[in-house]
XYZ file of C-alpha atoms in Angstrom:
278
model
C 0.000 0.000 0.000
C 1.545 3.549 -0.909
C 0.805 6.696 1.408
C 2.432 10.354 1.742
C 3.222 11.963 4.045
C 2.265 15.311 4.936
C 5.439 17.416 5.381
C 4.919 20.154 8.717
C 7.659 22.592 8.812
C 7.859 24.887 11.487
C 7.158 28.395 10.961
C 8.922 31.454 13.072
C 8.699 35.077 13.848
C 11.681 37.715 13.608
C 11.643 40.392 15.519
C 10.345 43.592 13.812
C 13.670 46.081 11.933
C 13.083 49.056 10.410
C 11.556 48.828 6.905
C 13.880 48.960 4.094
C 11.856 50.091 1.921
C 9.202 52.713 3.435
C 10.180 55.233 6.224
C 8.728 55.394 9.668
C 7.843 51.616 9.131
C 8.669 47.883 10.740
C 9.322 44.952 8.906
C 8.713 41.388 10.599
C 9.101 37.956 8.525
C 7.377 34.427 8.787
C 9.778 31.687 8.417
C 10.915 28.197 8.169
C 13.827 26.087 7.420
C 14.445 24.909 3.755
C 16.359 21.723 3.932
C 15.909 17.430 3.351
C 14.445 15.411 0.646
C 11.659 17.205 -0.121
C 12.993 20.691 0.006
C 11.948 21.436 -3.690
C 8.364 20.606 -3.158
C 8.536 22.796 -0.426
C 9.924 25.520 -2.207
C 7.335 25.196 -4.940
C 4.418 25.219 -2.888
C 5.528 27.982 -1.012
C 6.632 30.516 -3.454
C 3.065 29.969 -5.019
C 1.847 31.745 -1.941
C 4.237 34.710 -1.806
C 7.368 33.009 0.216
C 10.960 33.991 -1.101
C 13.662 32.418 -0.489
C 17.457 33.298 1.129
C 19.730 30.100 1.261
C 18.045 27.708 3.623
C 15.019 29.906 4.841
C 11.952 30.332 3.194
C 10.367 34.002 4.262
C 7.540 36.034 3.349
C 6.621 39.650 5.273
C 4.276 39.467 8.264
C 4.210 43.029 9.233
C 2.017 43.961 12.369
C 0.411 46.877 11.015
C 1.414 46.765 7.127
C 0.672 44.439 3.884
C 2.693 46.560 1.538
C 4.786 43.805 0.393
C 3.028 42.163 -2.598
C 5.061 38.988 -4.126
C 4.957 39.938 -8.223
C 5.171 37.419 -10.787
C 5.092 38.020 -14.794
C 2.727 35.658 -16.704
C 4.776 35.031 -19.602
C 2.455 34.059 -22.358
C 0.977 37.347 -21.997
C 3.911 39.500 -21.696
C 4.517 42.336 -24.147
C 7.523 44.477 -23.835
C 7.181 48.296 -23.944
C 9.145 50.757 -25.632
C 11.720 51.649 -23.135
C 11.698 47.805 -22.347
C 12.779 47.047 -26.163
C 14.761 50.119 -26.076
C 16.950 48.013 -23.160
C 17.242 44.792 -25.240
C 18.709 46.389 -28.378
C 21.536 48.230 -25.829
C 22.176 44.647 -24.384
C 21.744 42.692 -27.325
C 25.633 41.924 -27.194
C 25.573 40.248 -24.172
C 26.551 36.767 -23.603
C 24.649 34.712 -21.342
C 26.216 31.362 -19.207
C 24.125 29.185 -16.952
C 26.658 28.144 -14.358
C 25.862 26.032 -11.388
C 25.808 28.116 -8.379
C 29.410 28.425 -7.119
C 30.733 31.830 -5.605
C 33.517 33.233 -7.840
C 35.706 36.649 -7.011
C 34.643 38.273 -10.130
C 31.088 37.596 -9.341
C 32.021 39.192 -5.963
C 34.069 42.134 -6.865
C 31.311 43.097 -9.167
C 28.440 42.451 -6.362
C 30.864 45.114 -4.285
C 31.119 47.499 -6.892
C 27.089 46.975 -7.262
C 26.295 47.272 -3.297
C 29.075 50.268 -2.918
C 27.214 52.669 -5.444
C 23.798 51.824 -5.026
C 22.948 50.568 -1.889
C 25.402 51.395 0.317
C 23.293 51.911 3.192
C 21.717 48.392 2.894
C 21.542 45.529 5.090
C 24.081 43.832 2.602
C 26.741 46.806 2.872
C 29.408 44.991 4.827
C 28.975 41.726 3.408
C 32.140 40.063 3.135
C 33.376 37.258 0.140
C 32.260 34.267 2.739
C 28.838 35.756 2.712
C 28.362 35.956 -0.647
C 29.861 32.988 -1.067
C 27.108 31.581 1.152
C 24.799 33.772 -0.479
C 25.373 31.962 -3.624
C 25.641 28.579 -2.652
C 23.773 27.463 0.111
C 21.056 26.413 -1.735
C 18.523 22.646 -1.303
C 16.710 23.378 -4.505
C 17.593 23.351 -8.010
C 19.521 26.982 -8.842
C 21.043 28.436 -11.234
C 23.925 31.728 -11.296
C 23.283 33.350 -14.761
C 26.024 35.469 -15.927
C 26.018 38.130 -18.600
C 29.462 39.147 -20.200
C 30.854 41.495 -22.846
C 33.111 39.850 -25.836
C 30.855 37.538 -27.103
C 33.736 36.137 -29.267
C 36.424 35.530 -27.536
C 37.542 32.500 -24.490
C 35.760 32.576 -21.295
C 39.041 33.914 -19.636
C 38.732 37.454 -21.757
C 35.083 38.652 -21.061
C 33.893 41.164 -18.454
C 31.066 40.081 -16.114
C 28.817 42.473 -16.603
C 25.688 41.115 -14.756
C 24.544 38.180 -12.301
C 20.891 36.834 -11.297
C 21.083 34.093 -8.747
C 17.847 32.292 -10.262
C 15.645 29.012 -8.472
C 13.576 26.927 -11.250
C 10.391 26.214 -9.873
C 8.354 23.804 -11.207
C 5.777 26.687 -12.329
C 8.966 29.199 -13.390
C 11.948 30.734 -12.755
C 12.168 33.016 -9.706
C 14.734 35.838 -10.012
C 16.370 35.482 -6.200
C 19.088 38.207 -6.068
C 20.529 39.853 -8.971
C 23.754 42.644 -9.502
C 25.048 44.417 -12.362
C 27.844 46.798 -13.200
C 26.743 50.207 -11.939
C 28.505 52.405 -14.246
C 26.514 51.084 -17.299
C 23.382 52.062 -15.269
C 22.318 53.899 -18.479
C 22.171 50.270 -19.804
C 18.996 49.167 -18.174
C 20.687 46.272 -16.770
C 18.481 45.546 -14.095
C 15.537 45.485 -16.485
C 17.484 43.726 -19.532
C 18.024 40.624 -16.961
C 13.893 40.074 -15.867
C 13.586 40.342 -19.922
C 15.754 38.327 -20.760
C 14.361 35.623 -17.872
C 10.825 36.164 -19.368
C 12.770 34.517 -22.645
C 14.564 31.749 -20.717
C 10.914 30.470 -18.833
C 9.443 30.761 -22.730
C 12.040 28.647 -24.034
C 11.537 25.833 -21.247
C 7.481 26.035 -21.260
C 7.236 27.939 -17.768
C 4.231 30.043 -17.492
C 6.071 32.205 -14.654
C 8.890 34.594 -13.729
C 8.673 35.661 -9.964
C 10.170 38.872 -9.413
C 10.205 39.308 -5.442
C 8.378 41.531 -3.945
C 6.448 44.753 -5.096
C 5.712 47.673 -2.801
C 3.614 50.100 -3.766
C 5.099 53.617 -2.660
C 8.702 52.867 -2.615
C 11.054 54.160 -4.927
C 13.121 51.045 -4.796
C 10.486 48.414 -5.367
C 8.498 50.453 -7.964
C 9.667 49.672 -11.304
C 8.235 46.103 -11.138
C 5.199 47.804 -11.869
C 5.752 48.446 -15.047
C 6.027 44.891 -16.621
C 3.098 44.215 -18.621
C 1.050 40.705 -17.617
C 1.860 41.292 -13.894
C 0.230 39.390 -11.120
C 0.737 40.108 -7.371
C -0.652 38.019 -4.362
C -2.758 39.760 -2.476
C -5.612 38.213 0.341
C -4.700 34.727 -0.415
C -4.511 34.405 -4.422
C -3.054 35.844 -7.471
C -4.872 38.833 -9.577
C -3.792 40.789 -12.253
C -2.126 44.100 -10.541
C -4.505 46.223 -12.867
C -3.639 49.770 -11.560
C -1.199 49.642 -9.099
C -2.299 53.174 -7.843
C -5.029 50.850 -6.305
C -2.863 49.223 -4.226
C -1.670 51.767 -1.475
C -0.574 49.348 1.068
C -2.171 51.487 4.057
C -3.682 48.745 6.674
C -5.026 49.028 9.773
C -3.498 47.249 12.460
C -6.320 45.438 13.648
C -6.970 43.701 9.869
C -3.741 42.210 9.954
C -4.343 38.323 10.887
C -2.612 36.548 13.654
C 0.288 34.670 12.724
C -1.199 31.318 13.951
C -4.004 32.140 11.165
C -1.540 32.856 8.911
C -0.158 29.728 9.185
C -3.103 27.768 9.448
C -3.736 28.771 5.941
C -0.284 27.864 4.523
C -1.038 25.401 2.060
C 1.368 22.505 2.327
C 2.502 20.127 -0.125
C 2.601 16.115 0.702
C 6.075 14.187 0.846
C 6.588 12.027 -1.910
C 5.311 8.154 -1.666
C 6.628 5.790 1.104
C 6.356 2.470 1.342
C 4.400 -0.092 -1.133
């Protein structure tokens, strides 16, 4: 006789930080550990339902007073490029791209330094040193992939410049973009937005409906631009819509709408371990 299992992580609190994102806020995250056999169906079932995640840990915001944070994903049959957004592909249409597995190299690093040092200084990932990163990119229990873009499409390995890096999970619904860098003095460029392009092309090529973008929060300068990808979903009250306007979406909640966090979890649905037994 076969029969699953269910699988029951446990889910934590952090302690509320300042926001990163909007002033005079507090952040605080759900959690639970991402690790063991079935740590892909995990991460499947959970990034359908707004989780992220960071090496090991699987997160998703659980603010006290706020729901700002909207997990965005791009429907990619339905995506359709703008002008400014074609406008990035011709500048970047040199660009080589290599799927690597993810291992932690120094020119990935000096480039993530060079990234953090003129754009985000003031970050929580300012003083993060080479071990880190390295941890950054590696720790991982699910499939993943580091995708690097480069100049000198011609020549050996050993001559091109990194120019870019996405540290990318492939879900079995889509890709989801987990951390990505680029060279900041080709900000011009449209890096950031040439790399979720050129991931809408990757997930068309493999038959993956989805690429998950992180999260989207309405009223910060930082999070903003996700906004302006055509065929954009967000999770908001429990399922996925269509973002429609996003001026509709101001993030202001009262505190006493936000759920508990045991109802939260209670409606965290979880995926079955694969088949024991016979």
């Amino acid at each position: 006789m076969r029969h699953t299992l269910p699988i029951a992580p446990q889910f934590y609190v952090t302690a509320p930080q300042p926001c990163p994102y909007l002033d005079g806020r507090s952040e605080r995250k759900l959690f639970t550990a991402l690790q063991g056999e079935n740590a892909k169906l995990l991460n499947d079932a959970l990034s359908k339902q707004g989780f992220r995640r960071s090496q090991n840990v699987l997160y998703r915001p659980s603010c006290a007073e706020c729901t700002a944070c909207l997990s965005a994903r791009i429907r990619v049959a339905d995506f359709t490029p703008n002008k400014s957004q074609r406008r990035a592909l011709r500048k970047n249409d040199t660009l080589r791209r290599d799927a690597t597995s993810p291992w932690a190299t120094e020119d990935q690093f000096a480039l993530f330094r060079r990234y953090l040092d003129s754009r985000h200084a003031d970050g929580g990932m300012a003083d993060m040193d080479i071990f880190e990163f390295a941890a950054m990119i590696e720790e991982t229990p699910v499939k993943s992939r580091v995708i690097e873009y480069s100049d000198r499409p011609g020549g050996p390995a050993s001559s091109r410049e990194l120019i870019a890096v996405c540290l990318t999970d492939v879900l079995d619904d889509g890709l989801s973009m987990v951390y990505s860098f680029y060279e900041p003095h080709r900000a011009g460029d449209s890096l950031g937005t040439y790399i979720i392009l050129d991931h809408v092309a990757i997930a068309r090529s493999m038959g993956l409906p989805y690429v998950y973008l992180g999260y989207w929060v309405p009223g910060s300068r930082k999070m903003g631009y996700k906004a302006n990808f055509s065929a954009l979903e967000i999770y908001k009250n429990g399922s996925w819509q269509d973002i429609g306007n996003p001026e509709d979406h101001s993030g202001e909640t009262h505190p006493l709408s936000v759920d508990p966090i045991a109802e939260q979890v209670a409606r965290i649905a979880l995926p079955e371990a694969h088949p024991k037994g016979s």
